[in-house]
Coordinates of C-alpha atoms in Angstrom, one line a residue:
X1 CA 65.2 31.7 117.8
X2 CA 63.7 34.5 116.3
X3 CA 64.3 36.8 119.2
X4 CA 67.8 36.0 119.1
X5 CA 68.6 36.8 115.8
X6 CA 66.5 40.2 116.5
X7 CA 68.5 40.9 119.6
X8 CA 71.8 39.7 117.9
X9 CA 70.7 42.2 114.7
X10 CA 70.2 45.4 117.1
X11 CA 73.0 44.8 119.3
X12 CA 75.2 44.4 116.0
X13 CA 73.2 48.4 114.8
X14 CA 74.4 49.5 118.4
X15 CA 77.7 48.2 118.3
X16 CA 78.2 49.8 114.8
X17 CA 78.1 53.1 116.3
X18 CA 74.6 53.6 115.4
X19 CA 71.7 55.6 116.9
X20 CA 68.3 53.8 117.0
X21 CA 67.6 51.6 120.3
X22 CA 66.6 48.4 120.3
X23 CA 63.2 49.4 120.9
X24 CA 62.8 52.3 118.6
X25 CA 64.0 49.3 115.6
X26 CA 61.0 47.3 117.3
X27 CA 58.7 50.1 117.2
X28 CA 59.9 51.0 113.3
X29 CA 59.0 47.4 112.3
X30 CA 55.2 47.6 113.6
X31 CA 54.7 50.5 111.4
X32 CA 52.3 49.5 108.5
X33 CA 53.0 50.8 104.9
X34 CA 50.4 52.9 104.9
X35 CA 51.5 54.4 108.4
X36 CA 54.9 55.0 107.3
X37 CA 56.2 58.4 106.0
X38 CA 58.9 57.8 103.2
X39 CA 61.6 60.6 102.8
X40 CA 65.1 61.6 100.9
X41 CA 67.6 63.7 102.3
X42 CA 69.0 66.4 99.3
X43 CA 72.6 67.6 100.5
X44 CA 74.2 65.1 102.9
X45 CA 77.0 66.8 104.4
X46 CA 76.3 68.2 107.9
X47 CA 72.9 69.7 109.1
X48 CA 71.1 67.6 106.6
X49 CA 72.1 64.8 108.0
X50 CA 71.3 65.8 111.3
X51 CA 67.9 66.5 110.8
X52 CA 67.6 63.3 108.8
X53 CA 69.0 61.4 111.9
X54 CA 66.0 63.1 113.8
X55 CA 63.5 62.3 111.5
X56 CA 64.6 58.4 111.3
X57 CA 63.9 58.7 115.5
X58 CA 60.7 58.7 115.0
X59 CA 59.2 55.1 114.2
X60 CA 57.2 56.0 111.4
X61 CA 59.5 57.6 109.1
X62 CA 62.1 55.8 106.9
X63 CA 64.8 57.7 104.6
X64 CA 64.0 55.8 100.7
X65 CA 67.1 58.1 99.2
X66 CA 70.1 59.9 99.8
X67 CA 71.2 62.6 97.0
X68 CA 74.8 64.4 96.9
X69 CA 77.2 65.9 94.8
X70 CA 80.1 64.3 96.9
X71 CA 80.4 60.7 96.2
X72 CA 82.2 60.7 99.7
X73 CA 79.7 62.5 101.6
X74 CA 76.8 60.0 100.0
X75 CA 78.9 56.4 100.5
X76 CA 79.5 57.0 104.0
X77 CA 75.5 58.5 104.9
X78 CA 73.8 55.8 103.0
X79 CA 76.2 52.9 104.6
X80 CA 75.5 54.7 107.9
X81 CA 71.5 55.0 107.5
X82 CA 71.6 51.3 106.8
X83 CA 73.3 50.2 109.2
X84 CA 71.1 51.7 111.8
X85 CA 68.2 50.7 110.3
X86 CA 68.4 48.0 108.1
X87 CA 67.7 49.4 105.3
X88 CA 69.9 50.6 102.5
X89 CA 68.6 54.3 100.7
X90 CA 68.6 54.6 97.3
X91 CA 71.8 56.5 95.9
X92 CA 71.4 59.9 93.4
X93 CA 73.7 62.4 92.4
X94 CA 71.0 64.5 91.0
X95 CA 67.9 65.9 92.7
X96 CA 65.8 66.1 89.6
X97 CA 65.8 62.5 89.6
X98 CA 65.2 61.6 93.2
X99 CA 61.8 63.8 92.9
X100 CA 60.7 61.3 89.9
X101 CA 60.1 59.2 92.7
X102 CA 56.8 58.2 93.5
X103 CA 57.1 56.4 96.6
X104 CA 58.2 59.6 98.2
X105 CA 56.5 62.3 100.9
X106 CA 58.7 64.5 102.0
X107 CA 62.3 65.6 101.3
X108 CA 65.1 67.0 103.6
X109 CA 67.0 70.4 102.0
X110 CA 70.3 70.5 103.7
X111 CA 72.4 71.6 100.7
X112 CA 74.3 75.0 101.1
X113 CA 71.9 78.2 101.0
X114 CA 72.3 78.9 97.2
X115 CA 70.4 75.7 96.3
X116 CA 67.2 75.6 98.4
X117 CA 65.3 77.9 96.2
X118 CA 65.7 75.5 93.3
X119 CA 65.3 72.1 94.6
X120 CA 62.4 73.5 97.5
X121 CA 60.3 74.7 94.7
X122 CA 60.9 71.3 92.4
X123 CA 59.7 69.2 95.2
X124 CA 56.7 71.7 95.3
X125 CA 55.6 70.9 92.1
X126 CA 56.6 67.5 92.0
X127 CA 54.3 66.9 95.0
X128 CA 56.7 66.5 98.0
X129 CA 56.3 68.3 101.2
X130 CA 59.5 69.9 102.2
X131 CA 62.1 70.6 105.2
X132 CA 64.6 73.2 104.6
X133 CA 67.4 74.3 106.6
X134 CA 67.6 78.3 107.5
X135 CA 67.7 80.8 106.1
X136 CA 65.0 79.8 103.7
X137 CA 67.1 81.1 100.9
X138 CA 70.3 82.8 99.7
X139 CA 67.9 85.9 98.5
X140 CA 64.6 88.0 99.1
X141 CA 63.4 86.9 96.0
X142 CA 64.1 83.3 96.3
X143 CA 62.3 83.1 99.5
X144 CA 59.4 84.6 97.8
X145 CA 59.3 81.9 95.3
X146 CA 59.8 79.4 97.5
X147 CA 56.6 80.8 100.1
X148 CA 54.5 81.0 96.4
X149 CA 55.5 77.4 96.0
X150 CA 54.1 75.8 98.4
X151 CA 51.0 77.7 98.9
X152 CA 50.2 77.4 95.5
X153 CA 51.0 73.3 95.6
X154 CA 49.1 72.8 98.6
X155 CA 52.6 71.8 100.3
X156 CA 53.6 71.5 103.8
X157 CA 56.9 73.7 103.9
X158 CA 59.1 73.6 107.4
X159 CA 61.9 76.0 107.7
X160 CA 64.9 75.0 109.9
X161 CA 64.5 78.0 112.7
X162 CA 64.1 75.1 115.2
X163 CA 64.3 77.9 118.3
X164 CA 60.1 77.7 117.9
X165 CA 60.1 74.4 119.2
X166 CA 62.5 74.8 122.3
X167 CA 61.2 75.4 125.3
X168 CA 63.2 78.1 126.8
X169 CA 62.1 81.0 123.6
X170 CA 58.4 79.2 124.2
X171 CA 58.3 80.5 127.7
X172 CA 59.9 83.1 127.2
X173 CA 57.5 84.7 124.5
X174 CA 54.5 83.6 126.8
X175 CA 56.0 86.2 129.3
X176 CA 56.5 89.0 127.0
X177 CA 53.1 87.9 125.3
X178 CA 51.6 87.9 129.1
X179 CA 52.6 91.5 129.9
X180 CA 55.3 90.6 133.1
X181 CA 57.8 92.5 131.6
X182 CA 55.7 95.2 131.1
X183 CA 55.8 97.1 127.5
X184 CA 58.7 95.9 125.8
X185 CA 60.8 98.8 124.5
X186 CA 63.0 97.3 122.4
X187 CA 64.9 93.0 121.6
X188 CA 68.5 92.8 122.0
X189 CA 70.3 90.6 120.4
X190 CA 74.3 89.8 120.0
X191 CA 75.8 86.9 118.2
X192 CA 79.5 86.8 118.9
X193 CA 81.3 83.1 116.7
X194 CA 85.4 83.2 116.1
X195 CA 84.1 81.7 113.1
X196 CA 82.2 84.4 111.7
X197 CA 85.9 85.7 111.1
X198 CA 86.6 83.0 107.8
X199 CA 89.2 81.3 107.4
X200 CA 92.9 81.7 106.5
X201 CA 93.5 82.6 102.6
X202 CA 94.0 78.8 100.8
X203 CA 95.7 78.8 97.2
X204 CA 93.0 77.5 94.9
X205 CA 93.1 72.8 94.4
X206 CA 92.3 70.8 92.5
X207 CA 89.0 69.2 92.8
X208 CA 88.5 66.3 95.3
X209 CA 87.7 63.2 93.9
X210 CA 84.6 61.9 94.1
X211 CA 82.9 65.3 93.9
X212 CA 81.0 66.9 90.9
X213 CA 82.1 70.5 91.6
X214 CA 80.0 72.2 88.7
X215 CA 77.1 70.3 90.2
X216 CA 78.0 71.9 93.2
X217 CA 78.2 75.3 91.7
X218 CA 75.1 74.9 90.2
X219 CA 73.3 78.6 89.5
X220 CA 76.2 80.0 91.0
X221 CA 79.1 81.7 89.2
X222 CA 81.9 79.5 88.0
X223 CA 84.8 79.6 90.4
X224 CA 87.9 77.4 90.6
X225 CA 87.6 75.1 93.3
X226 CA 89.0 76.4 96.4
X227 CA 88.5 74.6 99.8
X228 CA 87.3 77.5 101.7
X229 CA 84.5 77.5 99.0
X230 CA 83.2 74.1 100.3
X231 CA 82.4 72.4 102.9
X232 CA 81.7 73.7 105.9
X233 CA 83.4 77.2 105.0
X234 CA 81.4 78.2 101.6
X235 CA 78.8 80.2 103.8
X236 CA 81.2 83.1 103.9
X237 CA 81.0 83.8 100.3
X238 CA 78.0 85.9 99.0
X239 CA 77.5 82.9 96.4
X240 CA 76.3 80.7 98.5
X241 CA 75.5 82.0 101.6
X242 CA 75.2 85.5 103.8
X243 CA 78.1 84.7 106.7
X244 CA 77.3 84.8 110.1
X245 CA 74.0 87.1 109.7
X246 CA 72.2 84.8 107.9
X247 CA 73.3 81.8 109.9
X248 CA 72.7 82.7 113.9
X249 CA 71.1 85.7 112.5
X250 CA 68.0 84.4 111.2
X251 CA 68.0 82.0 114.3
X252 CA 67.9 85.2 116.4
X253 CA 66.0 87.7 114.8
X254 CA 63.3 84.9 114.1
X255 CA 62.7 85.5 117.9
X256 CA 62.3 88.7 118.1
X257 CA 59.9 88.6 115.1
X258 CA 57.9 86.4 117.1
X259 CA 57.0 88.3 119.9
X260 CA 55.7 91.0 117.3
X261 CA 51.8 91.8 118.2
X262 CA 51.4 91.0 114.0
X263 CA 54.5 89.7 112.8
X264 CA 55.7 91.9 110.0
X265 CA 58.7 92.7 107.7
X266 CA 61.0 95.4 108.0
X267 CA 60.5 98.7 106.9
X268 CA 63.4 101.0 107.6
X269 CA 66.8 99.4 108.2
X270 CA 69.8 100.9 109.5
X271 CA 73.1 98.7 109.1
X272 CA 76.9 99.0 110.0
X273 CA 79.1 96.7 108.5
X274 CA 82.5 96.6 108.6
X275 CA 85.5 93.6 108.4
X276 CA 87.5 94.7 111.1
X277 CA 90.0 91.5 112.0
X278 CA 91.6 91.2 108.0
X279 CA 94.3 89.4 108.9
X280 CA 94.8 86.7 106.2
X281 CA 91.2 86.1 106.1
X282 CA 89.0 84.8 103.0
X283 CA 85.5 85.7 102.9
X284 CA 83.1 88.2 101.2
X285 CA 80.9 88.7 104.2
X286 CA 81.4 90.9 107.4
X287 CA 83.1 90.3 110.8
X288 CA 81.3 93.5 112.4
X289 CA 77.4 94.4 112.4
X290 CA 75.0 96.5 114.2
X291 CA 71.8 96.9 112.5
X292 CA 68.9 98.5 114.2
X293 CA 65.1 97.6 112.8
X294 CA 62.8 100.1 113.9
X295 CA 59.3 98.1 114.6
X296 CA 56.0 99.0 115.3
X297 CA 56.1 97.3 118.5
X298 CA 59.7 98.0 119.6
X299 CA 63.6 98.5 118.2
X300 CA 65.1 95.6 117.3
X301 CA 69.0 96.0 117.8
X302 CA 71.3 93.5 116.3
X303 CA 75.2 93.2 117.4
X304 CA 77.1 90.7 115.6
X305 CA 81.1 89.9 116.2
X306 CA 82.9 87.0 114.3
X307 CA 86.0 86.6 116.1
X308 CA 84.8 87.4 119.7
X309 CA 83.4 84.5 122.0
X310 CA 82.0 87.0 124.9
X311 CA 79.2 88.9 124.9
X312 CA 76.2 90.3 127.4
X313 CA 75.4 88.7 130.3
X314 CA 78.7 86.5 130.2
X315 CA 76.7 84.9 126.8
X316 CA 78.0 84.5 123.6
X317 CA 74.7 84.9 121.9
X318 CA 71.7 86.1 123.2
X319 CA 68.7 88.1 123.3
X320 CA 67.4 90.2 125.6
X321 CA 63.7 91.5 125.7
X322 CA 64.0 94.8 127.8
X323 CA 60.4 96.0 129.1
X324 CA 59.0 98.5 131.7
X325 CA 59.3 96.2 134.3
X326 CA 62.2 93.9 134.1
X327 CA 64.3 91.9 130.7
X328 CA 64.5 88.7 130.3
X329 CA 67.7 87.2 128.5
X330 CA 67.2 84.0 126.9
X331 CA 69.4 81.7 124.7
X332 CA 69.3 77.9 124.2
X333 CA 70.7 77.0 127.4
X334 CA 67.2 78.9 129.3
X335 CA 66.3 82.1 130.4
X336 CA 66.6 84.5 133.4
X337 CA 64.5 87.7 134.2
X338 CA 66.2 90.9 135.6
X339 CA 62.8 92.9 137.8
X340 CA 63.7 96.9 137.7
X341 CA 63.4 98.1 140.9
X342 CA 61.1 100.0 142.5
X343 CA 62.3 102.3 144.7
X344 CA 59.1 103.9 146.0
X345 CA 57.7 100.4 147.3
X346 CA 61.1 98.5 148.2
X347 CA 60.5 95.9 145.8
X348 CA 61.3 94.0 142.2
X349 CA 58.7 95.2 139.7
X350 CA 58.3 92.0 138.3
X351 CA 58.5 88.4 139.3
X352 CA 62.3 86.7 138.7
X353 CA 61.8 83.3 136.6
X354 CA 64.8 81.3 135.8
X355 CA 64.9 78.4 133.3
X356 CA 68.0 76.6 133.2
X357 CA 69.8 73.0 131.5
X358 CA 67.5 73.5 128.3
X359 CA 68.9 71.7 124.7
X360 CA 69.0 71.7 121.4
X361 CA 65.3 71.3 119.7
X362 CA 65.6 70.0 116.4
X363 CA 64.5 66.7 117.1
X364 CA 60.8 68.7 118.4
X365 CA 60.9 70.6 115.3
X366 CA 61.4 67.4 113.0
X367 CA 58.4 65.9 115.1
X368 CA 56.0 68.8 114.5
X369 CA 56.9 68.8 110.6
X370 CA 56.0 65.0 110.4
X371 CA 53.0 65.4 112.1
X372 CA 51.8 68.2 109.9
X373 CA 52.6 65.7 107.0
X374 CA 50.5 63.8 108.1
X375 CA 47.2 66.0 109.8
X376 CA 48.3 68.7 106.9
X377 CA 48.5 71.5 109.9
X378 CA 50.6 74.2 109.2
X379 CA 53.9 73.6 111.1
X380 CA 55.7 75.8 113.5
X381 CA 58.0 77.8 111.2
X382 CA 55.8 78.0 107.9
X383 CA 57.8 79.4 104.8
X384 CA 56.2 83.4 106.0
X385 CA 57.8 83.1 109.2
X386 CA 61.3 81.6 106.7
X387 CA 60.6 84.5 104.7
X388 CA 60.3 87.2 107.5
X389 CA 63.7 86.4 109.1
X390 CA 65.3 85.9 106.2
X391 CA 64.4 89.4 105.1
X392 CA 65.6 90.7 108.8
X393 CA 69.0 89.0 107.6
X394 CA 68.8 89.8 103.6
X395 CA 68.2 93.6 104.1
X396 CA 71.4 94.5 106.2
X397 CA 73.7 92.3 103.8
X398 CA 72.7 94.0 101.5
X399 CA 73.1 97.1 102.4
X400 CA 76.6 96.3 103.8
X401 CA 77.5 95.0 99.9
X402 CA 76.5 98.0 98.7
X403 CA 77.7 100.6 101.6
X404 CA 74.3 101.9 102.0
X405 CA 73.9 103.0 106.1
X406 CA 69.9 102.5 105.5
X407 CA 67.5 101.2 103.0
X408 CA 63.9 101.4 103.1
X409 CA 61.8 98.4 101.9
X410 CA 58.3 98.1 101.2
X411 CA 57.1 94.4 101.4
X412 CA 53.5 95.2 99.8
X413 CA 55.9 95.8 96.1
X414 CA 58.6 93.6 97.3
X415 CA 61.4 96.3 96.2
X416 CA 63.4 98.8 97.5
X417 CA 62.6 102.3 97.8
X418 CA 64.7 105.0 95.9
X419 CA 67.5 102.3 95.7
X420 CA 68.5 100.9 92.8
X421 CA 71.6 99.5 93.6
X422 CA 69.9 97.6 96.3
X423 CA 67.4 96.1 94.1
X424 CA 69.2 94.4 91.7
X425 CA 70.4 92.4 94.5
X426 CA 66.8 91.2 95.6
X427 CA 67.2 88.1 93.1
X428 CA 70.5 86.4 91.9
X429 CA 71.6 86.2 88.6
X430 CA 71.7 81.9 87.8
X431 CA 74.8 80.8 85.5
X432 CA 73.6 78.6 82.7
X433 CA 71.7 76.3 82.0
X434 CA 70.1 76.5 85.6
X435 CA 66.8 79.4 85.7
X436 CA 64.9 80.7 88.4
X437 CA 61.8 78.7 88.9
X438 CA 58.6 79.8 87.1
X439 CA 55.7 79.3 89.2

């Protein structure tokens, strides 16, 4: 009878629309309590929820609290996460609470960018090890707080650059690493998205109901609410987040950064930004980039087109490590390596690999931040390696804000050099009564 009303319970999960087999639900409840790893999920929208749903894959994890703004949003996650598990999270509108809590280990940052400095360096100090989506902040000088934080709380800190877990970049680096493509002379990488173009102009709304807008502003300037300002869209605004550059860009860049012989940040940075498509468009951020970042190892050249689906090697988004003897072109679907020819021997200078049907890696990423929770490792993407990409995506925004063609940073002072202008944007000004975290 038992088994019946267990089979009759999972089916019911399954039938519900839910994602956790029968067997992973059997696994889940032969987890002991002190086995278990307890977590909350800040910012319930989209990608949070995502990497939440990865996290409650594995059998030893269980989601204790949902927190959001948007009543909406948090009714329908918490109803879902119960009804694929069994058990109902508790419900918070505010974060500050939720980290009161002490049955808690770890908590999931999937707010919009503007936030994760904040709530990433509460959970620090409340003693929470920490997920947070890319890019690790909305700012240099967050992301500097935020790498203080958890050194200084003996945290484990994952950022959301999941590309370090998927198997196509992982091979690939081990070739460039190896020496097949000979000296690598310089990383290409393109990142072409319609919609890194923004959306049409909206007249301003009222508020939805359900949803506690100031809340949502938080540190950010008041604004009227506008729907292109909110869900799904507010990345477009330099409020919140840094467009299409700091969203695949990070991604991208990240791998570059990766195959560096001592991973560094950039020194000299040459940016052109323009908004080329402004037809009825609302956004603060840029359709058209090229930035180049000369490296010690190589030129990294970024080309970035919202409103263009094409690109390279019949790719939307790539990148391409060109060596001596042959580039390889990878992206989350595999890799493929182009040999230059030799024309004195008649033959390919390097060997042709090909890597093809690869996926999405989040749920590997989620794995390896659990498992550092637990052996206290430092995971794949530590908040340096956040902070490093973020910087590669910070430093041309910025100089496209202020129309500066190149700014010169020195990471040892953390400032700009002979730039003024530029500086003042290396930390954001918080609206009342929210201040920058003191550490």
């Amino acid at each position: 009878m038992n088994d019946r009303r267990s089979f009759l319970k999972q089916s019911s999960l399954i039938a519900g629309g839910l994602w956790l087999s029968p067997s992973l639900l059997q696994a889940r409840q032969k987890i002991s309590p002190n086995e278990q790893i307890r977590v909350a999920l800040i910012g319930a929208n989209n990608m949070g929820f995502g990497i939440l749903r990865h996290h409650l894959a594995l059998p030893e994890v269980e989601c204790v609290a949902i927190c959001d703004v948007d009543q909406n949003v948090l009714d329908k996650r918490i109803k879902e996460v119960e009804e694929a598990t069994g058990k109902k999270p508790e419900r918070y509108t505010d974060f500050r609470k939720l980290l009161e809590k002490k049955d808690l280990d770890a908590v999931i940052i999937g707010t919009p960018d503007h936030w994760h400095c904040l709530i990433a360096v509460a959970a620090c100090q409340a003693g929470k090890d920490v997920y947070v989506e890319k890019p690790m902040a909305n700012s240099i000088g967050e992301c500097d707080l935020m790498t203080q934080a958890a050194a200084n709380y003996g945290r484990i800190m994952q950022v959301g650059q999941q590309q370090r877990a998927g198997q196509a970049f992982i091979e690939s680096r081990e070739f460039v690493k190896s020496g097949h493509l000979g000296k690598i002379r310089k990383v290409n990488i393109w990142s072409n998205f319609n919609y890194g173009l923004g959306n049409e102009v909206k007249p301003a709304t009222p508020t939805p109901q359900g949803v506690d807008y100031d809340f949502w502003l938080g540190p950010a300037p008041k604004r009227d609410f506008n729907p292109n300002r909110f869900h799904g869209s507010w990345r477009h605004f330099w409020d919140y987040g840094g467009g299409l550059m700091s969203d695949w860009g990070v991604h991208l860049l990240d791998m570059a950064i990766w195959v560096e012989e001592n991973p560094a940040a950039p020194s000299t940075v040459l940016t052109y930004a323009k908004n080329v498509n402004k037809e009825n468009r609302d956004r603060d951020t840029f359709d058209t980039m090229n930035v180049l970042f000369p490296k010690k190892d190589f030129l990294i050249n970024y080309d970035m087109n919202g409103g263009l689906q094409s690109g390279p090697y019949n790719k939307p988004y790539g990148i391409a490590y060109v060596g001596e003897l042959g580039t390889l072109v990878v992206n989350r679907s595999g890799y493929e390596i182009y040999p230059e020819w030799d024309g004195t021997a008649k033959a390919a200078k390097c060997e042709v690999k090909k890597l093809e049907g690869t996926t999405e890696s989040h749920n590997l990423h989620v794995a390896n931040f659990v498992d550092c929770i637990k052996t206290r490792n430092q995971p794949s993407c530590p908040p340096e390696a956040g902070r490093l990409a973020a910087l590669h995506a910070h430093i041309p925004n910025i100089a496209a804000r202020i129309g500066a063609e190149q700014l010169i940073w020195d990471d040892a002072k953390r400032q700009f050099i002979g730039n003024n202008e530029a500086n003042k944007l290396i930390l954001p000004e918080y609206r009342e009564p929210w201040t920058l975290p003191k550490l």
